[in-house]
PDB file of C-alpha atoms in Angstrom:
ATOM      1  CA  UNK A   1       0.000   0.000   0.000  1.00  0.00           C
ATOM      2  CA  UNK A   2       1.645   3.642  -0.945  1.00  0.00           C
ATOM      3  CA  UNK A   3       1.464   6.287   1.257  1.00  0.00           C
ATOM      4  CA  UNK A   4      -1.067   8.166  -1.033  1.00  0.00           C
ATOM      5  CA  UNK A   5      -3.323   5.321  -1.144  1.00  0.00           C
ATOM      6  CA  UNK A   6      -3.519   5.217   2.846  1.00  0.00           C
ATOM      7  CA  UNK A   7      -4.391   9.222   2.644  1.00  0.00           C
ATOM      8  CA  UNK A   8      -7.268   8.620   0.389  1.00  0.00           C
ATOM      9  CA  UNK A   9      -8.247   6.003   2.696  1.00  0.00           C
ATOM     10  CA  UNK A  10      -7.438   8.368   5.686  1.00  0.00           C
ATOM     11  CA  UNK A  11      -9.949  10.888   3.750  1.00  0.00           C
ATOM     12  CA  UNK A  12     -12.609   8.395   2.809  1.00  0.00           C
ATOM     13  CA  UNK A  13     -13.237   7.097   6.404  1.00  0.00           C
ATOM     14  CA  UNK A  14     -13.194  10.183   7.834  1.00  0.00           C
ATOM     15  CA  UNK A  15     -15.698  11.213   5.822  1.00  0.00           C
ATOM     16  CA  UNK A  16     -17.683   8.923   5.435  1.00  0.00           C
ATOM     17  CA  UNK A  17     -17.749   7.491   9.082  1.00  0.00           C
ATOM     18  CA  UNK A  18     -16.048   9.966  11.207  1.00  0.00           C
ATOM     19  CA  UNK A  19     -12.971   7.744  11.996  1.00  0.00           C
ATOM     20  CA  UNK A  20     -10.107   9.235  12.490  1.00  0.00           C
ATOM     21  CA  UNK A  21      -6.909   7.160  11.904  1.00  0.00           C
ATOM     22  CA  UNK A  22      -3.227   8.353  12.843  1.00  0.00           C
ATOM     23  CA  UNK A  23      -0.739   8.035  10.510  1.00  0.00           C
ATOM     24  CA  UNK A  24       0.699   4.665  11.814  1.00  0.00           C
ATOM     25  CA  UNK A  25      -2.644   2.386  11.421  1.00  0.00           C
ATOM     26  CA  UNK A  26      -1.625   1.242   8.296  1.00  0.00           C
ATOM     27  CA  UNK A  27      -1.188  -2.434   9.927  1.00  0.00           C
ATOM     28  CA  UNK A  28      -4.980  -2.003  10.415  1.00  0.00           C
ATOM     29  CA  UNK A  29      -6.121  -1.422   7.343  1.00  0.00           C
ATOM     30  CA  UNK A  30      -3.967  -4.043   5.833  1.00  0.00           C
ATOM     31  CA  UNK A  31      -5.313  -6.757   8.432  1.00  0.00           C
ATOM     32  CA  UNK A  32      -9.151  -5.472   7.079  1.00  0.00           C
ATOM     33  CA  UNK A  33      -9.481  -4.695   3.801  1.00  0.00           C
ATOM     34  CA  UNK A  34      -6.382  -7.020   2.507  1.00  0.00           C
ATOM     35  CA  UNK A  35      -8.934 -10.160   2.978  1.00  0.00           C
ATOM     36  CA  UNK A  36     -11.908  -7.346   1.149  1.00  0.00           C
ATOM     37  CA  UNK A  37      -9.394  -7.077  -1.656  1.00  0.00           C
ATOM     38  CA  UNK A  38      -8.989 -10.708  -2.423  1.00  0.00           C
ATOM     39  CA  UNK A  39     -12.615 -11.675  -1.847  1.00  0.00           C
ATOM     40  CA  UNK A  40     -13.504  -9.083  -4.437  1.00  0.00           C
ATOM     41  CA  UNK A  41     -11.282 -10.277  -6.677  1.00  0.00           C
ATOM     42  CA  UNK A  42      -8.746  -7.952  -6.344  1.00  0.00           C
ATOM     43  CA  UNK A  43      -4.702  -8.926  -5.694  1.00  0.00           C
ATOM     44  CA  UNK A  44      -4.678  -6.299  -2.991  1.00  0.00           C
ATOM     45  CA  UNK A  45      -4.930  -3.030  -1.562  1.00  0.00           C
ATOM     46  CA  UNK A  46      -3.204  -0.404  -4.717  1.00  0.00           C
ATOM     47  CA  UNK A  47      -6.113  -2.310  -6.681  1.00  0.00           C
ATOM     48  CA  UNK A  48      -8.700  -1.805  -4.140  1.00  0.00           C
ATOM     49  CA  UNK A  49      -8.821   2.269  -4.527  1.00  0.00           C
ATOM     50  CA  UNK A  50      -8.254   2.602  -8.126  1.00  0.00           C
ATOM     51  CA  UNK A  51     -11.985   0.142  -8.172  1.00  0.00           C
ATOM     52  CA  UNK A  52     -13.064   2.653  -5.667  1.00  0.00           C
ATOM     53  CA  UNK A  53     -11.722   5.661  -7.327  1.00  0.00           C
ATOM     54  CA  UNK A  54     -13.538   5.000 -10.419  1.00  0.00           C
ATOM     55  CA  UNK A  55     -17.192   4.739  -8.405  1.00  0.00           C
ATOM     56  CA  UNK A  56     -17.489   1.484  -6.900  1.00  0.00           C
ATOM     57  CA  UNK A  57     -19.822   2.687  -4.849  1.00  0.00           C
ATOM     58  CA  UNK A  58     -21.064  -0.875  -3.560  1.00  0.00           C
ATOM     59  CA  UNK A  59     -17.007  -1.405  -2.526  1.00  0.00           C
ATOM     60  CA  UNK A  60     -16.920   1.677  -0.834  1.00  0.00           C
ATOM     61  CA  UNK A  61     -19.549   0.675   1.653  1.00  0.00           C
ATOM     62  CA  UNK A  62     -17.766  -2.552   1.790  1.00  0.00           C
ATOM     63  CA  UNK A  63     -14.654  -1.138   2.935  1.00  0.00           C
ATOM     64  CA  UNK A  64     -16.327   1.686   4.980  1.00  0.00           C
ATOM     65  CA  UNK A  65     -18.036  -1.087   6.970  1.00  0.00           C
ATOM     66  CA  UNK A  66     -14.576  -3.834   7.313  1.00  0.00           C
ATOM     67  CA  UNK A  67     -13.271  -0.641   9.272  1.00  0.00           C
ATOM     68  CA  UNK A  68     -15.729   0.230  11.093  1.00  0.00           C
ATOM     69  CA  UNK A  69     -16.764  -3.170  12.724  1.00  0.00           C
ATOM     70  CA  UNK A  70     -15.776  -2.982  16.115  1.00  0.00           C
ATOM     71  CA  UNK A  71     -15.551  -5.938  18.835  1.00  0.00           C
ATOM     72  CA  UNK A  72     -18.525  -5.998  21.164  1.00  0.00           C
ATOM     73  CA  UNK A  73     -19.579  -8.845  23.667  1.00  0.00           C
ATOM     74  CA  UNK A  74     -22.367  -9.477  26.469  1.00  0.00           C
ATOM     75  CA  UNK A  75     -22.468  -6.878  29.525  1.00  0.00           C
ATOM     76  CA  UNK A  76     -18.981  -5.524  28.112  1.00  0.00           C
ATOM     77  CA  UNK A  77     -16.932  -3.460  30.631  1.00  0.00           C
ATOM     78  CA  UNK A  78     -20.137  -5.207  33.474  1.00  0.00           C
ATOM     79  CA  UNK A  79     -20.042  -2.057  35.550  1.00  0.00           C
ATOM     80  CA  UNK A  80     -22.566   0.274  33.304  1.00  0.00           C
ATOM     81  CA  UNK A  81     -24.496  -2.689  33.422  1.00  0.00           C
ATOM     82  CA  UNK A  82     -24.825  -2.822  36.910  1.00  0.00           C
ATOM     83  CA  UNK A  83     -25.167   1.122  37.293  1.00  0.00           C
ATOM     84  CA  UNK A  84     -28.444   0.121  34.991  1.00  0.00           C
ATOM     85  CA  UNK A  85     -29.605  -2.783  37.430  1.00  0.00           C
ATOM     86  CA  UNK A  86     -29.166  -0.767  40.927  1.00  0.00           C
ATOM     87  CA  UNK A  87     -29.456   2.936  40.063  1.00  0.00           C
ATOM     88  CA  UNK A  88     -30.682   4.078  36.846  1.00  0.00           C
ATOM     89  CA  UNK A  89     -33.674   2.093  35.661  1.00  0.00           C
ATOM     90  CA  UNK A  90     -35.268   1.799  39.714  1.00  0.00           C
ATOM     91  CA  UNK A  91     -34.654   5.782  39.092  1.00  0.00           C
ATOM     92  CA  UNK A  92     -36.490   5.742  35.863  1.00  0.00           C
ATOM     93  CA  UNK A  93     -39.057   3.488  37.470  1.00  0.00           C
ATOM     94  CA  UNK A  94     -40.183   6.033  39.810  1.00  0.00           C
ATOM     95  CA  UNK A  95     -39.658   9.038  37.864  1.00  0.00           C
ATOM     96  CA  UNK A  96     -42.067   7.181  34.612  1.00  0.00           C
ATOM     97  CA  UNK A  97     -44.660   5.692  37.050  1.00  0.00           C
ATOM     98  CA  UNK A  98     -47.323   7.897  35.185  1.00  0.00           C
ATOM     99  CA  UNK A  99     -46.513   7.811  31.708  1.00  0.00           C
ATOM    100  CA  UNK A 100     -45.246   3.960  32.349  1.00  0.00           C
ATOM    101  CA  UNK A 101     -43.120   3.941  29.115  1.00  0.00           C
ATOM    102  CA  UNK A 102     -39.244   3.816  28.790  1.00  0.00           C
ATOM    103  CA  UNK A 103     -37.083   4.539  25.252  1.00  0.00           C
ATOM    104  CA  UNK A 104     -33.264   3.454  25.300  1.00  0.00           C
ATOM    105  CA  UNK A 105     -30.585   4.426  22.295  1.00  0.00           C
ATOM    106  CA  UNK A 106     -27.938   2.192  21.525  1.00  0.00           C
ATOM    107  CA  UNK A 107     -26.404   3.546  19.385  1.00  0.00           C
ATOM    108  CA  UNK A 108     -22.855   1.747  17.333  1.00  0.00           C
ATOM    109  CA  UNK A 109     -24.890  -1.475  18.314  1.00  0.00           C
ATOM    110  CA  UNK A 110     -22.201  -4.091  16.319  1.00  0.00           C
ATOM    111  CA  UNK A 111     -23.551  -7.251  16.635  1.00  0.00           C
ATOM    112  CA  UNK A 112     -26.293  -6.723  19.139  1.00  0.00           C
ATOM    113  CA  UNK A 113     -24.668  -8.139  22.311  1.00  0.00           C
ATOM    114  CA  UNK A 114     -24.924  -4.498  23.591  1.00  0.00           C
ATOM    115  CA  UNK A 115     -29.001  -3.739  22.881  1.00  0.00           C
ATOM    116  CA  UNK A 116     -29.522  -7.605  24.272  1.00  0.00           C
ATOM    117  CA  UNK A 117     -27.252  -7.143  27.177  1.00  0.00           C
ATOM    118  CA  UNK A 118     -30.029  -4.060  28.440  1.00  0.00           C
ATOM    119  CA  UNK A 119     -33.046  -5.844  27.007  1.00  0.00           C
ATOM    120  CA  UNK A 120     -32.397  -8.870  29.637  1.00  0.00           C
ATOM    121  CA  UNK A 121     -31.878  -5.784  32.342  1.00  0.00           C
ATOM    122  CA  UNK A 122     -34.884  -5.017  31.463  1.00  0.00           C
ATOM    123  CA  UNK A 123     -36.476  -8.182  31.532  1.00  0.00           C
ATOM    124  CA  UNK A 124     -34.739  -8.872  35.025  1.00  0.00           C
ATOM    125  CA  UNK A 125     -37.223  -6.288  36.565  1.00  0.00           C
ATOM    126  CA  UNK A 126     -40.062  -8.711  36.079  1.00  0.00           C
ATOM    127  CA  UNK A 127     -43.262  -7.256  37.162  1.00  0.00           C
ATOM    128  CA  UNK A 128     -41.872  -3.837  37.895  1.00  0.00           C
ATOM    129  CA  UNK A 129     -42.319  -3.352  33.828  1.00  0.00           C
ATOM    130  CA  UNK A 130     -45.352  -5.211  33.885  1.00  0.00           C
ATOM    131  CA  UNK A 131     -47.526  -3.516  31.647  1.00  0.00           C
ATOM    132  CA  UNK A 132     -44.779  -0.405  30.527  1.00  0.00           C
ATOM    133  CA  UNK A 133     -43.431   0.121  26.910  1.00  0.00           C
ATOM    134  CA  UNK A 134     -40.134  -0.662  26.608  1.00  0.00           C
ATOM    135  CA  UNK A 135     -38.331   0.042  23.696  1.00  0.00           C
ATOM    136  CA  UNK A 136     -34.446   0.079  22.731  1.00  0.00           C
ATOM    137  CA  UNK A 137     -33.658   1.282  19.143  1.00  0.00           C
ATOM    138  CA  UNK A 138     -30.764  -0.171  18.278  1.00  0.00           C
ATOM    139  CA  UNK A 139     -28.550   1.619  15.448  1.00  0.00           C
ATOM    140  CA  UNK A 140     -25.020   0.861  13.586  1.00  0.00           C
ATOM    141  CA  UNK A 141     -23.185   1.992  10.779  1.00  0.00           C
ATOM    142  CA  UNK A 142     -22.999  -1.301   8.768  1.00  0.00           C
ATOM    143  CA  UNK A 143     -26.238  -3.012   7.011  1.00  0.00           C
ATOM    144  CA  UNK A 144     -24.154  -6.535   8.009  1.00  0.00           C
ATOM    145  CA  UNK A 145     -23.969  -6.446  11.632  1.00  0.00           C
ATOM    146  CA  UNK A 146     -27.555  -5.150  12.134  1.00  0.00           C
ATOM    147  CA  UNK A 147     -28.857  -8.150  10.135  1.00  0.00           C
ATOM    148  CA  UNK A 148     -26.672 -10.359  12.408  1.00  0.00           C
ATOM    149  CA  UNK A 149     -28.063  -8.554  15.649  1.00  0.00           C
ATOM    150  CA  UNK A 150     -31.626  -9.329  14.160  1.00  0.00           C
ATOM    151  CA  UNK A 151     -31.164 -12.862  13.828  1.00  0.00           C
ATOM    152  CA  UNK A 152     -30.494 -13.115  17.784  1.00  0.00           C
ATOM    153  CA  UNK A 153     -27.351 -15.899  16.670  1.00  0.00           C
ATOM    154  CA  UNK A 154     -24.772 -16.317  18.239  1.00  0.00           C
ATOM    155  CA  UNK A 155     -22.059 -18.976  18.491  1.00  0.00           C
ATOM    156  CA  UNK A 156     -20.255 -20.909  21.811  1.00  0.00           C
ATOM    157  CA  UNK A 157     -17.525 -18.434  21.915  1.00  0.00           C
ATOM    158  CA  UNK A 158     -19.808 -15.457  21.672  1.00  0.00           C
ATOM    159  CA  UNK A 159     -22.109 -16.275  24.270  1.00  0.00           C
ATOM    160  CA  UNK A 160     -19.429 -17.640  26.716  1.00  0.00           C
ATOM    161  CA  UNK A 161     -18.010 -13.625  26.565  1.00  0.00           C
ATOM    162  CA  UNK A 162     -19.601 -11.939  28.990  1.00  0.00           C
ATOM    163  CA  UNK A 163     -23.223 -13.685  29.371  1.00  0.00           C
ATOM    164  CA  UNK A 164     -23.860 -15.267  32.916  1.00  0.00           C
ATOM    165  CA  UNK A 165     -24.787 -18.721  32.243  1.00  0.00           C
ATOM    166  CA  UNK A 166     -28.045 -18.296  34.087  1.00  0.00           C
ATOM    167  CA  UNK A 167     -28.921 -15.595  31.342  1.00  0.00           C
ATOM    168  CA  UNK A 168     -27.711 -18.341  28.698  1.00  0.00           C
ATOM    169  CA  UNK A 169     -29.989 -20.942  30.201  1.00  0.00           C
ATOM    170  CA  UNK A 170     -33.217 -18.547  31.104  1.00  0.00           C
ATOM    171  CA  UNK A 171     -33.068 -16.483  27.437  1.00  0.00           C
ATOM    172  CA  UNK A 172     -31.563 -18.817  24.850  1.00  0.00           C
ATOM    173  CA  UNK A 173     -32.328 -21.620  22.973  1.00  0.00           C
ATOM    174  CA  UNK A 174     -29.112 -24.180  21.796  1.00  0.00           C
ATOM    175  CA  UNK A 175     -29.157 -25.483  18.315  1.00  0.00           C
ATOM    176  CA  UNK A 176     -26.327 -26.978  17.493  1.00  0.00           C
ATOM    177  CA  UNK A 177     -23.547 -25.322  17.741  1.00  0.00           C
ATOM    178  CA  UNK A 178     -25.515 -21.708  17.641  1.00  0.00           C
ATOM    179  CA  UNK A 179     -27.341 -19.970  20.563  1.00  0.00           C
ATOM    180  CA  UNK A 180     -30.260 -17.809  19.499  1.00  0.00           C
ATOM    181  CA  UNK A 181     -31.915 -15.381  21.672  1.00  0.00           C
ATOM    182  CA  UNK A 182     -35.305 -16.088  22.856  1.00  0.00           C
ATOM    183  CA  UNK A 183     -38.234 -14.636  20.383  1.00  0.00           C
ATOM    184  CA  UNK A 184     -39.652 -12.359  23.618  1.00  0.00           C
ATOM    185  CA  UNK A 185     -36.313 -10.592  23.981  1.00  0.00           C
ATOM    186  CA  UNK A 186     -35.407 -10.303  20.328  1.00  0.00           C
ATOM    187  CA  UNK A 187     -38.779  -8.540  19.698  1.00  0.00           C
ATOM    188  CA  UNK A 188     -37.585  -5.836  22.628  1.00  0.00           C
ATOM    189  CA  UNK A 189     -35.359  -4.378  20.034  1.00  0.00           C
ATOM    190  CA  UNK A 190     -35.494  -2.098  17.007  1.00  0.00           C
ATOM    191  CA  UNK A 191     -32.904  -2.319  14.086  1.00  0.00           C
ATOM    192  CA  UNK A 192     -31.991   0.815  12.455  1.00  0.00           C
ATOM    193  CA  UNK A 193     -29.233   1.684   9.897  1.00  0.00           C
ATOM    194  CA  UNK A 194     -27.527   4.946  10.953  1.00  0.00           C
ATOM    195  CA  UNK A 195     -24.707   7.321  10.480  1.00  0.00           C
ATOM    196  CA  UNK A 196     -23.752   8.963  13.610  1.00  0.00           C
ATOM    197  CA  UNK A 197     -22.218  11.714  11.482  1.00  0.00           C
ATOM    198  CA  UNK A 198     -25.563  12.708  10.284  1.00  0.00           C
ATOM    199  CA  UNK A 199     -28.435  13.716  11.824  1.00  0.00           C
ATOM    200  CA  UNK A 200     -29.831  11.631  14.021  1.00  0.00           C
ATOM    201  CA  UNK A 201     -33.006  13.826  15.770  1.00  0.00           C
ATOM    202  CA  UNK A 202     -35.701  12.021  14.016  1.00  0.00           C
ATOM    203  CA  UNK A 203     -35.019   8.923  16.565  1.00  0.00           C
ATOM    204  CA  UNK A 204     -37.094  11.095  18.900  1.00  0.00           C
ATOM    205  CA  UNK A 205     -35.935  11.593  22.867  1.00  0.00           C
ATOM    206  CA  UNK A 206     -34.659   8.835  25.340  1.00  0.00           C
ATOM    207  CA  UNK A 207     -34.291   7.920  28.585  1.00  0.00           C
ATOM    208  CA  UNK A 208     -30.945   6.453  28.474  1.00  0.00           C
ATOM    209  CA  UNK A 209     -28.448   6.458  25.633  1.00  0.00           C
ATOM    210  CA  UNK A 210     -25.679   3.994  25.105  1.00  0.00           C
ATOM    211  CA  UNK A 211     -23.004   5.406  23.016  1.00  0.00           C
ATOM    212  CA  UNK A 212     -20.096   3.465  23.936  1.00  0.00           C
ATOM    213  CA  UNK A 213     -16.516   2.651  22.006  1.00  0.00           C
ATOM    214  CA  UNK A 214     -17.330   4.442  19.210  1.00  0.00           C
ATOM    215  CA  UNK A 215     -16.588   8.236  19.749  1.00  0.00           C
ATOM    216  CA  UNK A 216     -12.497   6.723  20.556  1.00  0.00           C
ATOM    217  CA  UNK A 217     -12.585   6.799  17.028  1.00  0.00           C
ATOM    218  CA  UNK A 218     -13.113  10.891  15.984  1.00  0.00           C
ATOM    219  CA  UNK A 219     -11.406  13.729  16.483  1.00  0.00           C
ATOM    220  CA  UNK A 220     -12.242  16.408  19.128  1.00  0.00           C
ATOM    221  CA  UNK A 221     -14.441  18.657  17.089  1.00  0.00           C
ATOM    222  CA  UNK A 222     -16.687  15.510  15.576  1.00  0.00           C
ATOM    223  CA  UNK A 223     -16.679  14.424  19.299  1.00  0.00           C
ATOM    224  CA  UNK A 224     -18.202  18.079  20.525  1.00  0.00           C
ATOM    225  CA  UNK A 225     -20.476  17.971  17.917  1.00  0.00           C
ATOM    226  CA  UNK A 226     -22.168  14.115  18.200  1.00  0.00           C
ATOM    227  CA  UNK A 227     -22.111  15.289  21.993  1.00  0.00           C
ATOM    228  CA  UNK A 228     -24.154  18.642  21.628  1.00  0.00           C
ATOM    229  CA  UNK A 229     -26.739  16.702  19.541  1.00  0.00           C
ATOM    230  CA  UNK A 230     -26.735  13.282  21.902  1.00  0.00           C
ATOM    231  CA  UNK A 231     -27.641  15.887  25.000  1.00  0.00           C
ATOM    232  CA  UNK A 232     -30.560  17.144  22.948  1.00  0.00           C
ATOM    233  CA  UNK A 233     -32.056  13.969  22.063  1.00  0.00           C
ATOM    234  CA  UNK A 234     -32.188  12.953  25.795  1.00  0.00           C
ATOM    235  CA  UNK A 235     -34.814  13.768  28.819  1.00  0.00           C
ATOM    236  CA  UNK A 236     -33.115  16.370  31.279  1.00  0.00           C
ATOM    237  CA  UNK A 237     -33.263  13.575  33.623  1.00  0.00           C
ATOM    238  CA  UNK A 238     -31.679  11.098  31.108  1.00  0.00           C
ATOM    239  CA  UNK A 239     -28.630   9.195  31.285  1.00  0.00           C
ATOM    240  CA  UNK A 240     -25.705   8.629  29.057  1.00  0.00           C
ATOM    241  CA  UNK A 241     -23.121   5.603  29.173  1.00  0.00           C
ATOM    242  CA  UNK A 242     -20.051   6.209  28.076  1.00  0.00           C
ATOM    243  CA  UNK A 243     -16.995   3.285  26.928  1.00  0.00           C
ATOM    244  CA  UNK A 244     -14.546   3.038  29.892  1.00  0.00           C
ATOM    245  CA  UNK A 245     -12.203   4.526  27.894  1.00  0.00           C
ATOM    246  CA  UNK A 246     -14.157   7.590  27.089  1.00  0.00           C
ATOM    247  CA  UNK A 247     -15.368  10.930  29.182  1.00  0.00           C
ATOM    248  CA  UNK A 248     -16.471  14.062  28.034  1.00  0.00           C
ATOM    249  CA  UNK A 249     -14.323  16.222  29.925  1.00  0.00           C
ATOM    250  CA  UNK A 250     -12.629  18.484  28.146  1.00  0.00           C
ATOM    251  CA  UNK A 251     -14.538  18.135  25.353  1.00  0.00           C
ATOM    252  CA  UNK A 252     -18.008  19.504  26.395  1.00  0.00           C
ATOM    253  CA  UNK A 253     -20.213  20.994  28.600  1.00  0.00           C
ATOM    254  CA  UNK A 254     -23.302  19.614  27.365  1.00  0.00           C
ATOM    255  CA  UNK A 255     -23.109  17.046  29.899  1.00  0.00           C
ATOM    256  CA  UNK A 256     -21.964  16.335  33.733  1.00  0.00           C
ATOM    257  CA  UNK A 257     -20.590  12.990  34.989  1.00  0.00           C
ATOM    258  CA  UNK A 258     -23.941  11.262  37.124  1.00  0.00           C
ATOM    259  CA  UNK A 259     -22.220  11.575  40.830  1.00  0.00           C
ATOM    260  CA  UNK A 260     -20.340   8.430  41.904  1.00  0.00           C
ATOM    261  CA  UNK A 261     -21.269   6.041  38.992  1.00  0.00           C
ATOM    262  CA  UNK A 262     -18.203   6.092  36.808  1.00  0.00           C
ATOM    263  CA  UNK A 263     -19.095   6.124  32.906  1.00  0.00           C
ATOM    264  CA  UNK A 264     -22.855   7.421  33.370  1.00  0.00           C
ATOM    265  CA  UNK A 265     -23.567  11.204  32.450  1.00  0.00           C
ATOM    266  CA  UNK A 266     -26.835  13.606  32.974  1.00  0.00           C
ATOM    267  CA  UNK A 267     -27.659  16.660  30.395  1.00  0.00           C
ATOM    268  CA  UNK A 268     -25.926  19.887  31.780  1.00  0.00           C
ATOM    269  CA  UNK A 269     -29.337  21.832  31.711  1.00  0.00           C
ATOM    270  CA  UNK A 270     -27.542  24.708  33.704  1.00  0.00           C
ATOM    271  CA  UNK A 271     -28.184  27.910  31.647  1.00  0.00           C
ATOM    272  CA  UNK A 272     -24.487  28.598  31.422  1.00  0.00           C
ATOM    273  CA  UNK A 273     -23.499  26.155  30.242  1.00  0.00           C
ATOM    274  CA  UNK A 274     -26.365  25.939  27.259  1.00  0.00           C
ATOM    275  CA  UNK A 275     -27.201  29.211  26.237  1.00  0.00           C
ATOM    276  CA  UNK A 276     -25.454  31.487  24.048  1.00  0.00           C
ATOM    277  CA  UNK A 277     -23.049  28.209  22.574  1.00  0.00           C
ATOM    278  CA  UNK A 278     -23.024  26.730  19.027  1.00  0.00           C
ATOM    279  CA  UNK A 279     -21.042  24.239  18.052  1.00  0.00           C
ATOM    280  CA  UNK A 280     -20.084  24.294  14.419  1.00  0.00           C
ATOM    281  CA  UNK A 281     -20.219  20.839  12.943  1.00  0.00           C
ATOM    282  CA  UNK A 282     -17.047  19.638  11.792  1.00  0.00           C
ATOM    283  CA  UNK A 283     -16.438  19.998   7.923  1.00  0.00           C
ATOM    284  CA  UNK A 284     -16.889  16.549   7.311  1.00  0.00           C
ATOM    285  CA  UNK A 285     -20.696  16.753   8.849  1.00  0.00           C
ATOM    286  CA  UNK A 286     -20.470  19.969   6.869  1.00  0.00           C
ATOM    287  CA  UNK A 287     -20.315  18.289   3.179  1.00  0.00           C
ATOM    288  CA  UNK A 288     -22.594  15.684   4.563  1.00  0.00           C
ATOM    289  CA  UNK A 289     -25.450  18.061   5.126  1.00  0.00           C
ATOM    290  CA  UNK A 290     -24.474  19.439   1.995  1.00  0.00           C
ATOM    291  CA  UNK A 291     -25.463  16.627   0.213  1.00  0.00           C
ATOM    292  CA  UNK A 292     -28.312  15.949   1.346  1.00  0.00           C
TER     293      UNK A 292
END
């Protein structure tokens, strides 16, 4: 691969996804799009760009979605999780008791182990929800991974990431080699394609938003922006979870850390820290607005 070809690639997927790659991930887009390249045909990755330089646009979203298809498992990380269990949704609980409905985001679902992961939560609270709507939307990048979340499949190595086995036995049904998620719990969640880049408000407002391992990927100013819009599309009393490895400090003000649970955050309704600001959208969001 020359260096120019990695800067167009650098340029597409920054573009077209929001991830931002340093100069020495090259070894990463080898490992991804090297096995794209010969599945398409191709003898590797040179070949690859001219195709997509002269409008492959089908290849482009192949490629677009081999680097964007990020590792997920059951209850990742276990503490948000838990935050869900003991704090959040017996808050939510109280604070819905008249309207007796709750709406979840995940959004850069992957694979679904995520969206499933809070659907059992949910399903844990047994006749507390009697009786409430409950719905997670569940929302990713790549056409292929929602269509795999849909299916509720997963294999012995999958499942045995993460899931308590009491979960496994009480919510999944063994053929063969394959787990599949109970009918009840699959139906708890809503597929959508979506581009975090883009705009997203149509989804409506949520209780709780999961947007987590996904904004490592962009740059500060796509980061401030996703944020801004994320703390509109949630109820002032809302929560977001964050990846362990994320925070919004020093990136925005739109939000405040929720006091003592590491990873959760509430809207920053204070006036000071909403009114007067605008956050430009980055230049990539920019063209895509554009061109719409």
């Amino acid at each position: 691969m020359t260096p120019s070809d990695y800067e167009y690639l650098r340029r597409l997927l920054k573009e077209r996804s929001g991830l931002d790659l340093s100069a020495d991930k090259q070894y990463l887009v080898e490992s991804r799009l090297v096995p794209l390249a010969r599945k398409s045909g191709l003898p590797g990755i040179p070949e690859l760009v001219q195709k997509m330089k002269s409008g492959a646009d089908a290849l482009t979203a192949e490629v677009v979605e081999a680097m964007t298809t990020n590792e997920t498992f059951f209850f990742r990380d276990k503490i948000p999780f838990d935050h869900m269990k003991e704090t959040v949704i017996p808050a939510l609980v109280q604070a819905r008791a008249a309207r007796r409905s709750l709406r979840i985001w995940c959004a850069a679902s992957s694979t679904g182990q995520e969206p499933y992961s809070i659907a059992m939560c949910l399903k844990e609270f047994g006749s507390a929800l009697a009786g409430w709507r409950t719905e997670i939307v569940a929302t990713d990048l790549s056409q292929a991974v929602l269509e795999k979340s849909k299916a509720g499949i997963f294999s012995q190595f999958e499942v045995q990431r993460g899931l308590p086995i009491q979960m496994l036995v009480k919510y999944f049904t063994q053929t063969g080699e394959l787990w599949q998620l109970n009918a009840e719990i699959r139906a708890m969640v809503q597929h959508r394609r979506l581009n975090l880049l883009q705009d997203f408000s149509h989804l409506g407002t949520f209780d709780v938003i999961f947007c987590r391992n996904v904004l490592i990927y962009f740059d500060q100013d796509t980061k401030a922006n996703i944020f801004d819009r994320l703390s509109r599309m949630l109820e002032p009393d809302g929560v977001l979870a964050l990846g362990a490895a994320e925070s919004v400090v020093g990136i925005t003000n739109a939000f405040k850390p929720y006091p003592e649970r590491r990873g959760l955050y509430r809207p920053n309704t204070a006036p000071a820290a909403r009114a007067g600001v605008t956050i430009m959208a980055p230049p990539a969001l920019r063209a895509v607005a554009s061109a719409r």
